[in-house]
Amino acid sequence: MRNKCKVLSVLIVLLHITGLCAQDAWFMEGPPVLISMDLQGASLKDVLKIFSIQSGLNFIASEAVQDRKITLYLDSVPLTDAMNKIFKANNLSYELDEEARIFIVKDWGAPKMETITKIYTLKYRAVPNANFSKEKVNLLGGSAADLVTTIRQVMSDGGKINEDASTNSLIITDIPSVFGDIEEVIARLDVPQTQVLLEVEIIDVSKDVVDSLGLKFGTNPVTLNFPGSFMTRGAENFFTGVTGSTDSPEPVSRGTQGALTLGHTYVAMLDFLRTQTDTKYLARPRILTLNNETAEISITKDEIVERKENVQVVNDSPITTYEYKRATELKLTENGVGIVLRVTPQVNLEANEILMVINPEASTTSLSTVAADYKDPEVKTTKSVVKAKDGETIVLGGLIHTDTQVIKTKVPILGDLPLIGALFRHKDQTKDMVRELLVFITPRVVKDSTIGAPVLARRPTLPVEREQSVRSSTTDRQAVINTSLNKLDRMQ
């Protein structure tokens, strides 16, 4: 009995399926219809019109696809095969109206693409999600170099890219045709970065000394010469060591506002500044940075610029407390009060040149004119874009500030006594001195073979006396400078 029920159920299912197939294949009854076409750039509505003529069936194209261009060649192809191949190749589908016996052709939608996945391990670049890239963002305050953004521009709309920070790898899923462009982008960008050694000297000197050197920053003509130095026929120029026939000193090339470029003059001028008793060396760092990466030098202190006095009465007794706030807390300065220098080099190896974006910032505080418990911060900053040869020195100036010197003297022991100690102390406040910050920057392209080599060995060739003075002691250097100055006096 059970076997008879099973057989009956199978027969019912087969009859149902057969009925469905008959409904869908009514147009295939009778002799097979063969389609032949040879069209190039024809619109879909014209193709369907030929279909109707050759097959005797009715086709309607939706407005969205009726003007789609189709190129095809068919030679005695069965109707069903022709319809399936043409519609699939052009991302089309159709609906059959059973009662009206009309085929409605419309867009299939987003085509299903075959994708593959490849993993690329970067050798010289860090993926954006790596801890190194995040640390660099925190250090420099800028965005990390995003290789992923560049790769996305050559990927298809449906492509996906993920980063694996643990292996410094990129996982890319996309259609096979775009991987050639992706691999070319990675090959061109994932390369060793050129390193740049920045030798920086920050000096605080009297503005009178700067003026005596002939340094004019800004749009004025820029020259560099010691007081009274000039070049006569057959005489040796103090800076260049070249015998010439001109009567004026060789001008120094001028860069953008506030910056000028020096050749061999740098060593002679720096030695002259060292002889000034009031010259202050603020910093002499040497920083190694990558090409197109920002190096930052910060010499600051988080100075207290505000003091609030709070008086509370407790048990009929006033209690005074003070609240102090610092410059960074009040967001008056980002890095505190002092000197901040940011340099971003860009190396052109073919021209042996280095383009630098230089941003020095000098900030000071002074007693406020509004309240005695406040200090007013004063921030002076410039931004220059300069170009220098490898090993050439750039000088930045124009950061002028006023320095008030207070000299206190006292008699030992007696000067520390309360009340009467004032009789044994003396305070001498000199007049305000105008001083200027000079920043010397010497960029050098570091090659693998030169890493660790002494920098002095790669300096430009100098005259013998001055080259020796660079490597000699302070006493020997001073003797050489005095000899050179005596030569100038005799020429006058």
PDB file of C-alpha atoms in Angstrom, residues 215-459:
ATOM      1  CA  LEU A 215      72.193  90.385   6.526  1.00  0.00           C
ATOM      2  CA  LYS A 216      68.959  91.823   5.188  1.00  0.00           C
ATOM      3  CA  PHE A 217      65.999  89.507   5.395  1.00  0.00           C
ATOM      4  CA  GLY A 218      62.783  89.898   3.485  1.00  0.00           C
ATOM      5  CA  THR A 219      62.400  91.672   0.149  1.00  0.00           C
ATOM      6  CA  ASN A 220      65.491  93.873   0.549  1.00  0.00           C
ATOM      7  CA  PRO A 221      68.663  92.932  -1.359  1.00  0.00           C
ATOM      8  CA  VAL A 222      70.519  90.204   0.506  1.00  0.00           C
ATOM      9  CA  THR A 223      74.278  90.474   0.894  1.00  0.00           C
ATOM     10  CA  LEU A 224      76.705  88.993   3.355  1.00  0.00           C
ATOM     11  CA  ASN A 225      79.927  90.732   4.234  1.00  0.00           C
ATOM     12  CA  PHE A 226      81.907  91.650   7.326  1.00  0.00           C
ATOM     13  CA  PRO A 227      82.301  95.309   8.313  1.00  0.00           C
ATOM     14  CA  GLY A 228      84.662  96.951   5.821  1.00  0.00           C
ATOM     15  CA  SER A 229      85.236  93.812   3.784  1.00  0.00           C
ATOM     16  CA  PHE A 230      85.414  94.280   0.050  1.00  0.00           C
ATOM     17  CA  MET A 231      87.160  92.720  -2.901  1.00  0.00           C
ATOM     18  CA  THR A 232      89.777  94.595  -4.904  1.00  0.00           C
ATOM     19  CA  ARG A 233      91.527  93.547  -8.064  1.00  0.00           C
ATOM     20  CA  GLY A 234      93.860  90.655  -7.402  1.00  0.00           C
ATOM     21  CA  ALA A 235      92.820  90.378  -3.754  1.00  0.00           C
ATOM     22  CA  GLU A 236      91.426  87.278  -2.078  1.00  0.00           C
ATOM     23  CA  ASN A 237      87.769  87.419  -1.104  1.00  0.00           C
ATOM     24  CA  PHE A 238      87.432  86.749   2.617  1.00  0.00           C
ATOM     25  CA  PHE A 239      84.482  84.399   2.195  1.00  0.00           C
ATOM     26  CA  THR A 240      85.041  82.571  -1.068  1.00  0.00           C
ATOM     27  CA  GLY A 241      88.829  82.481  -1.134  1.00  0.00           C
ATOM     28  CA  VAL A 242      88.695  83.313  -4.848  1.00  0.00           C
ATOM     29  CA  THR A 243      90.880  85.945  -6.457  1.00  0.00           C
ATOM     30  CA  GLY A 244      88.761  88.156  -8.678  1.00  0.00           C
ATOM     31  CA  SER A 245      88.596  91.523 -10.343  1.00  0.00           C
ATOM     32  CA  THR A 246      85.310  92.869  -9.058  1.00  0.00           C
ATOM     33  CA  ASP A 247      85.180  95.685  -6.523  1.00  0.00           C
ATOM     34  CA  SER A 248      82.175  94.422  -4.601  1.00  0.00           C
ATOM     35  CA  PRO A 249      81.669  91.352  -2.472  1.00  0.00           C
ATOM     36  CA  GLU A 250      80.059  88.337  -4.082  1.00  0.00           C
ATOM     37  CA  PRO A 251      76.331  88.424  -3.310  1.00  0.00           C
ATOM     38  CA  VAL A 252      74.714  85.588  -1.501  1.00  0.00           C
ATOM     39  CA  SER A 253      71.813  83.930  -3.263  1.00  0.00           C
ATOM     40  CA  ARG A 254      68.453  84.816  -1.755  1.00  0.00           C
ATOM     41  CA  GLY A 255      65.607  82.358  -1.314  1.00  0.00           C
ATOM     42  CA  THR A 256      62.106  83.120  -0.102  1.00  0.00           C
ATOM     43  CA  GLN A 257      61.257  85.764   2.457  1.00  0.00           C
ATOM     44  CA  GLY A 258      63.350  85.496   5.592  1.00  0.00           C
ATOM     45  CA  ALA A 259      65.819  82.972   4.168  1.00  0.00           C
ATOM     46  CA  LEU A 260      69.070  83.103   2.238  1.00  0.00           C
ATOM     47  CA  THR A 261      71.464  80.499   0.905  1.00  0.00           C
ATOM     48  CA  LEU A 262      75.131  80.362   1.808  1.00  0.00           C
ATOM     49  CA  GLY A 263      78.078  78.603   0.260  1.00  0.00           C
ATOM     50  CA  HIS A 264      81.507  78.561   1.902  1.00  0.00           C
ATOM     51  CA  THR A 265      80.514  81.796   3.668  1.00  0.00           C
ATOM     52  CA  TYR A 266      78.697  79.743   6.295  1.00  0.00           C
ATOM     53  CA  VAL A 267      81.836  78.562   8.108  1.00  0.00           C
ATOM     54  CA  ALA A 268      83.450  82.007   8.179  1.00  0.00           C
ATOM     55  CA  MET A 269      80.302  83.758   9.372  1.00  0.00           C
ATOM     56  CA  LEU A 270      79.610  81.136  12.025  1.00  0.00           C
ATOM     57  CA  ASP A 271      83.143  81.431  13.344  1.00  0.00           C
ATOM     58  CA  PHE A 272      82.753  85.197  13.497  1.00  0.00           C
ATOM     59  CA  LEU A 273      79.525  84.883  15.493  1.00  0.00           C
ATOM     60  CA  ARG A 274      81.256  82.530  17.911  1.00  0.00           C
ATOM     61  CA  THR A 275      83.760  85.274  18.755  1.00  0.00           C
ATOM     62  CA  GLN A 276      80.991  87.551  20.006  1.00  0.00           C
ATOM     63  CA  THR A 277      80.820  87.348  23.782  1.00  0.00           C
ATOM     64  CA  ASP A 278      77.037  87.751  23.892  1.00  0.00           C
ATOM     65  CA  THR A 279      76.295  85.009  21.359  1.00  0.00           C
ATOM     66  CA  LYS A 280      74.109  82.292  22.841  1.00  0.00           C
ATOM     67  CA  TYR A 281      73.895  78.809  21.396  1.00  0.00           C
ATOM     68  CA  LEU A 282      70.350  77.578  21.956  1.00  0.00           C
ATOM     69  CA  ALA A 283      70.579  74.246  20.147  1.00  0.00           C
ATOM     70  CA  ARG A 284      72.827  72.286  17.792  1.00  0.00           C
ATOM     71  CA  PRO A 285      70.837  69.147  16.938  1.00  0.00           C
ATOM     72  CA  ARG A 286      71.456  66.741  14.088  1.00  0.00           C
ATOM     73  CA  ILE A 287      68.269  64.978  13.024  1.00  0.00           C
ATOM     74  CA  LEU A 288      67.885  62.138  10.555  1.00  0.00           C
ATOM     75  CA  THR A 289      64.505  62.095   8.824  1.00  0.00           C
ATOM     76  CA  LEU A 290      62.926  60.436   5.815  1.00  0.00           C
ATOM     77  CA  ASN A 291      62.097  62.116   2.555  1.00  0.00           C
ATOM     78  CA  ASN A 292      58.788  64.044   2.753  1.00  0.00           C
ATOM     79  CA  GLU A 293      58.562  63.474   6.516  1.00  0.00           C
ATOM     80  CA  THR A 294      58.539  66.334   9.016  1.00  0.00           C
ATOM     81  CA  ALA A 295      61.343  66.671  11.543  1.00  0.00           C
ATOM     82  CA  GLU A 296      60.593  68.735  14.637  1.00  0.00           C
ATOM     83  CA  ILE A 297      62.957  70.410  17.087  1.00  0.00           C
ATOM     84  CA  SER A 298      61.341  71.791  20.224  1.00  0.00           C
ATOM     85  CA  ILE A 299      63.086  73.774  22.974  1.00  0.00           C
ATOM     86  CA  THR A 300      60.219  74.923  25.148  1.00  0.00           C
ATOM     87  CA  LYS A 301      58.972  75.172  28.692  1.00  0.00           C
ATOM     88  CA  ASP A 302      55.390  75.043  29.837  1.00  0.00           C
ATOM     89  CA  GLU A 303      55.430  78.426  31.505  1.00  0.00           C
ATOM     90  CA  ILE A 304      52.812  79.623  33.972  1.00  0.00           C
ATOM     91  CA  VAL A 305      51.027  82.595  32.427  1.00  0.00           C
ATOM     92  CA  GLU A 306      48.073  83.035  34.783  1.00  0.00           C
ATOM     93  CA  ARG A 307      47.688  83.089  38.557  1.00  0.00           C
ATOM     94  CA  LYS A 308      44.299  83.358  40.213  1.00  0.00           C
ATOM     95  CA  GLU A 309      43.958  84.242  43.863  1.00  0.00           C
ATOM     96  CA  ASN A 310      41.079  82.629  45.735  1.00  0.00           C
ATOM     97  CA  VAL A 311      40.205  83.787  49.257  1.00  0.00           C
ATOM     98  CA  GLN A 312      37.978  81.645  51.459  1.00  0.00           C
ATOM     99  CA  VAL A 313      36.879  82.451  54.999  1.00  0.00           C
ATOM    100  CA  VAL A 314      37.098  79.495  57.364  1.00  0.00           C
ATOM    101  CA  ASN A 315      36.294  80.028  61.054  1.00  0.00           C
ATOM    102  CA  ASP A 316      36.414  83.800  60.556  1.00  0.00           C
ATOM    103  CA  SER A 317      39.951  83.474  59.165  1.00  0.00           C
ATOM    104  CA  PRO A 318      40.755  84.200  55.516  1.00  0.00           C
ATOM    105  CA  ILE A 319      42.610  81.444  53.689  1.00  0.00           C
ATOM    106  CA  THR A 320      44.249  82.381  50.418  1.00  0.00           C
ATOM    107  CA  THR A 321      44.894  79.805  47.723  1.00  0.00           C
ATOM    108  CA  TYR A 322      46.387  80.282  44.287  1.00  0.00           C
ATOM    109  CA  GLU A 323      45.433  78.595  41.042  1.00  0.00           C
ATOM    110  CA  TYR A 324      48.067  78.475  38.323  1.00  0.00           C
ATOM    111  CA  LYS A 325      47.488  77.821  34.648  1.00  0.00           C
ATOM    112  CA  ARG A 326      50.096  77.125  32.015  1.00  0.00           C
ATOM    113  CA  ALA A 327      50.307  78.308  28.422  1.00  0.00           C
ATOM    114  CA  THR A 328      49.460  74.928  26.918  1.00  0.00           C
ATOM    115  CA  GLU A 329      46.533  74.455  29.293  1.00  0.00           C
ATOM    116  CA  LEU A 330      45.028  77.732  28.123  1.00  0.00           C
ATOM    117  CA  LYS A 331      45.849  76.768  24.507  1.00  0.00           C
ATOM    118  CA  LEU A 332      47.827  79.967  24.066  1.00  0.00           C
ATOM    119  CA  THR A 333      50.696  77.965  22.584  1.00  0.00           C
ATOM    120  CA  GLU A 334      50.667  74.412  21.295  1.00  0.00           C
ATOM    121  CA  ASN A 335      54.110  73.330  22.479  1.00  0.00           C
ATOM    122  CA  GLY A 336      54.835  75.733  25.332  1.00  0.00           C
ATOM    123  CA  VAL A 337      57.001  78.831  25.365  1.00  0.00           C
ATOM    124  CA  GLY A 338      60.326  78.695  23.546  1.00  0.00           C
ATOM    125  CA  ILE A 339      61.561  77.693  20.105  1.00  0.00           C
ATOM    126  CA  VAL A 340      59.999  75.149  17.762  1.00  0.00           C
ATOM    127  CA  LEU A 341      61.430  74.341  14.348  1.00  0.00           C
ATOM    128  CA  ARG A 342      59.722  72.080  11.806  1.00  0.00           C
ATOM    129  CA  VAL A 343      61.480  71.069   8.608  1.00  0.00           C
ATOM    130  CA  THR A 344      60.020  68.883   5.848  1.00  0.00           C
ATOM    131  CA  PRO A 345      62.569  67.965   3.152  1.00  0.00           C
ATOM    132  CA  GLN A 346      61.814  66.722  -0.352  1.00  0.00           C
ATOM    133  CA  VAL A 347      64.777  65.274  -2.220  1.00  0.00           C
ATOM    134  CA  ASN A 348      65.388  65.558  -5.961  1.00  0.00           C
ATOM    135  CA  LEU A 349      68.198  63.078  -6.553  1.00  0.00           C
ATOM    136  CA  GLU A 350      68.568  63.900 -10.237  1.00  0.00           C
ATOM    137  CA  ALA A 351      69.189  67.608  -9.614  1.00  0.00           C
ATOM    138  CA  ASN A 352      70.992  66.974  -6.303  1.00  0.00           C
ATOM    139  CA  GLU A 353      68.626  69.472  -4.689  1.00  0.00           C
ATOM    140  CA  ILE A 354      66.529  69.463  -1.543  1.00  0.00           C
ATOM    141  CA  LEU A 355      63.280  71.413  -1.333  1.00  0.00           C
ATOM    142  CA  MET A 356      62.419  72.248   2.268  1.00  0.00           C
ATOM    143  CA  VAL A 357      59.333  73.611   3.976  1.00  0.00           C
ATOM    144  CA  ILE A 358      60.743  75.402   7.023  1.00  0.00           C
ATOM    145  CA  ASN A 359      58.501  76.622   9.822  1.00  0.00           C
ATOM    146  CA  PRO A 360      60.327  78.255  12.771  1.00  0.00           C
ATOM    147  CA  GLU A 361      58.363  79.532  15.738  1.00  0.00           C
ATOM    148  CA  ALA A 362      59.653  81.614  18.645  1.00  0.00           C
ATOM    149  CA  SER A 363      57.434  82.472  21.600  1.00  0.00           C
ATOM    150  CA  THR A 364      58.086  84.507  24.738  1.00  0.00           C
ATOM    151  CA  THR A 365      56.054  85.883  27.624  1.00  0.00           C
ATOM    152  CA  SER A 366      56.041  89.263  29.283  1.00  0.00           C
ATOM    153  CA  LEU A 367      54.187  90.787  32.204  1.00  0.00           C
ATOM    154  CA  SER A 368      50.701  91.719  31.175  1.00  0.00           C
ATOM    155  CA  THR A 369      49.717  95.345  31.013  1.00  0.00           C
ATOM    156  CA  VAL A 370      46.223  94.414  32.220  1.00  0.00           C
ATOM    157  CA  ALA A 371      46.951  92.589  35.484  1.00  0.00           C
ATOM    158  CA  ALA A 372      50.071  91.836  37.458  1.00  0.00           C
ATOM    159  CA  ASP A 373      49.200  88.160  37.851  1.00  0.00           C
ATOM    160  CA  TYR A 374      49.064  87.525  34.121  1.00  0.00           C
ATOM    161  CA  LYS A 375      51.627  87.102  31.385  1.00  0.00           C
ATOM    162  CA  ASP A 376      51.025  87.793  27.731  1.00  0.00           C
ATOM    163  CA  PRO A 377      52.525  85.263  25.302  1.00  0.00           C
ATOM    164  CA  GLU A 378      54.067  86.592  22.117  1.00  0.00           C
ATOM    165  CA  VAL A 379      54.475  84.147  19.232  1.00  0.00           C
ATOM    166  CA  LYS A 380      56.482  84.903  16.103  1.00  0.00           C
ATOM    167  CA  THR A 381      56.459  82.412  13.283  1.00  0.00           C
ATOM    168  CA  THR A 382      57.324  82.232   9.613  1.00  0.00           C
ATOM    169  CA  LYS A 383      56.927  79.607   6.915  1.00  0.00           C
ATOM    170  CA  SER A 384      59.381  79.427   4.040  1.00  0.00           C
ATOM    171  CA  VAL A 385      59.778  77.119   1.067  1.00  0.00           C
ATOM    172  CA  VAL A 386      63.427  77.089   0.033  1.00  0.00           C
ATOM    173  CA  LYS A 387      65.579  75.042  -2.291  1.00  0.00           C
ATOM    174  CA  ALA A 388      69.181  74.165  -1.562  1.00  0.00           C
ATOM    175  CA  LYS A 389      71.862  71.945  -2.975  1.00  0.00           C
ATOM    176  CA  ASP A 390      72.987  68.905  -1.041  1.00  0.00           C
ATOM    177  CA  GLY A 391      75.232  70.224   1.752  1.00  0.00           C
ATOM    178  CA  GLU A 392      74.294  73.878   1.206  1.00  0.00           C
ATOM    179  CA  THR A 393      73.388  75.984   4.237  1.00  0.00           C
ATOM    180  CA  ILE A 394      70.161  77.942   4.656  1.00  0.00           C
ATOM    181  CA  VAL A 395      69.962  80.842   7.123  1.00  0.00           C
ATOM    182  CA  LEU A 396      66.658  81.979   8.594  1.00  0.00           C
ATOM    183  CA  GLY A 397      66.400  85.295  10.379  1.00  0.00           C
ATOM    184  CA  GLY A 398      63.958  88.016  11.258  1.00  0.00           C
ATOM    185  CA  LEU A 399      62.779  86.520  14.573  1.00  0.00           C
ATOM    186  CA  ILE A 400      63.559  89.565  16.715  1.00  0.00           C
ATOM    187  CA  HIS A 401      62.917  89.835  20.430  1.00  0.00           C
ATOM    188  CA  THR A 402      63.818  92.192  23.265  1.00  0.00           C
ATOM    189  CA  ASP A 403      65.992  90.994  26.121  1.00  0.00           C
ATOM    190  CA  THR A 404      66.191  92.871  29.410  1.00  0.00           C
ATOM    191  CA  GLN A 405      69.232  92.028  31.529  1.00  0.00           C
ATOM    192  CA  VAL A 406      69.126  92.402  35.285  1.00  0.00           C
ATOM    193  CA  ILE A 407      72.461  92.096  37.117  1.00  0.00           C
ATOM    194  CA  LYS A 408      72.283  91.512  40.868  1.00  0.00           C
ATOM    195  CA  THR A 409      75.306  91.867  43.127  1.00  0.00           C
ATOM    196  CA  LYS A 410      75.549  91.466  46.889  1.00  0.00           C
ATOM    197  CA  VAL A 411      77.997  91.194  49.734  1.00  0.00           C
ATOM    198  CA  PRO A 412      78.288  87.561  50.841  1.00  0.00           C
ATOM    199  CA  ILE A 413      76.335  86.722  54.009  1.00  0.00           C
ATOM    200  CA  LEU A 414      75.408  90.347  54.700  1.00  0.00           C
ATOM    201  CA  GLY A 415      73.352  90.579  51.526  1.00  0.00           C
ATOM    202  CA  ASP A 416      71.175  87.663  52.691  1.00  0.00           C
ATOM    203  CA  LEU A 417      70.169  89.279  55.982  1.00  0.00           C
ATOM    204  CA  PRO A 418      66.511  90.306  56.275  1.00  0.00           C
ATOM    205  CA  LEU A 419      65.663  93.994  56.265  1.00  0.00           C
ATOM    206  CA  ILE A 420      69.197  95.400  56.498  1.00  0.00           C
ATOM    207  CA  GLY A 421      70.385  93.025  53.760  1.00  0.00           C
ATOM    208  CA  ALA A 422      69.037  95.450  51.161  1.00  0.00           C
ATOM    209  CA  LEU A 423      71.866  97.815  52.091  1.00  0.00           C
ATOM    210  CA  PHE A 424      74.374  95.229  50.888  1.00  0.00           C
ATOM    211  CA  ARG A 425      72.587  94.302  47.640  1.00  0.00           C
ATOM    212  CA  HIS A 426      72.551  96.075  44.316  1.00  0.00           C
ATOM    213  CA  LYS A 427      70.399  95.496  41.256  1.00  0.00           C
ATOM    214  CA  ASP A 428      71.441  96.955  37.941  1.00  0.00           C
ATOM    215  CA  GLN A 429      68.907  96.732  35.123  1.00  0.00           C
ATOM    216  CA  THR A 430      70.390  97.418  31.731  1.00  0.00           C
ATOM    217  CA  LYS A 431      68.434  98.845  28.864  1.00  0.00           C
ATOM    218  CA  ASP A 432      66.442  96.565  26.628  1.00  0.00           C
ATOM    219  CA  MET A 433      68.656  94.787  24.111  1.00  0.00           C
ATOM    220  CA  VAL A 434      67.267  93.893  20.696  1.00  0.00           C
ATOM    221  CA  ARG A 435      68.331  90.383  19.766  1.00  0.00           C
ATOM    222  CA  GLU A 436      67.686  88.147  16.801  1.00  0.00           C
ATOM    223  CA  LEU A 437      67.424  84.407  16.340  1.00  0.00           C
ATOM    224  CA  LEU A 438      69.460  82.974  13.483  1.00  0.00           C
ATOM    225  CA  VAL A 439      68.722  79.445  12.336  1.00  0.00           C
ATOM    226  CA  PHE A 440      71.326  77.660  10.196  1.00  0.00           C
ATOM    227  CA  ILE A 441      70.058  74.538   8.417  1.00  0.00           C
ATOM    228  CA  THR A 442      72.334  72.292   6.360  1.00  0.00           C
ATOM    229  CA  PRO A 443      70.524  69.380   4.672  1.00  0.00           C
ATOM    230  CA  ARG A 444      72.525  66.392   3.467  1.00  0.00           C
ATOM    231  CA  VAL A 445      71.236  63.425   1.504  1.00  0.00           C
ATOM    232  CA  VAL A 446      72.333  60.266   3.298  1.00  0.00           C
ATOM    233  CA  LYS A 447      73.213  57.336   1.096  1.00  0.00           C
ATOM    234  CA  ASP A 448      73.696  53.816   2.394  1.00  0.00           C
ATOM    235  CA  SER A 449      77.437  54.029   1.882  1.00  0.00           C
ATOM    236  CA  THR A 450      77.701  57.308   3.807  1.00  0.00           C
ATOM    237  CA  ILE A 451      75.726  56.350   6.911  1.00  0.00           C
ATOM    238  CA  GLY A 452      78.024  56.692   9.875  1.00  0.00           C
ATOM    239  CA  ALA A 453      80.723  58.591   7.967  1.00  0.00           C
ATOM    240  CA  PRO A 454      81.916  61.840   9.570  1.00  0.00           C
ATOM    241  CA  VAL A 455      79.907  64.789   8.374  1.00  0.00           C
ATOM    242  CA  LEU A 456      82.995  66.981   8.169  1.00  0.00           C
ATOM    243  CA  ALA A 457      84.404  64.698   5.509  1.00  0.00           C
ATOM    244  CA  ARG A 458      81.418  65.533   3.298  1.00  0.00           C
ATOM    245  CA  ARG A 459      81.553  69.309   3.739  1.00  0.00           C
TER     246      ARG A 459
END
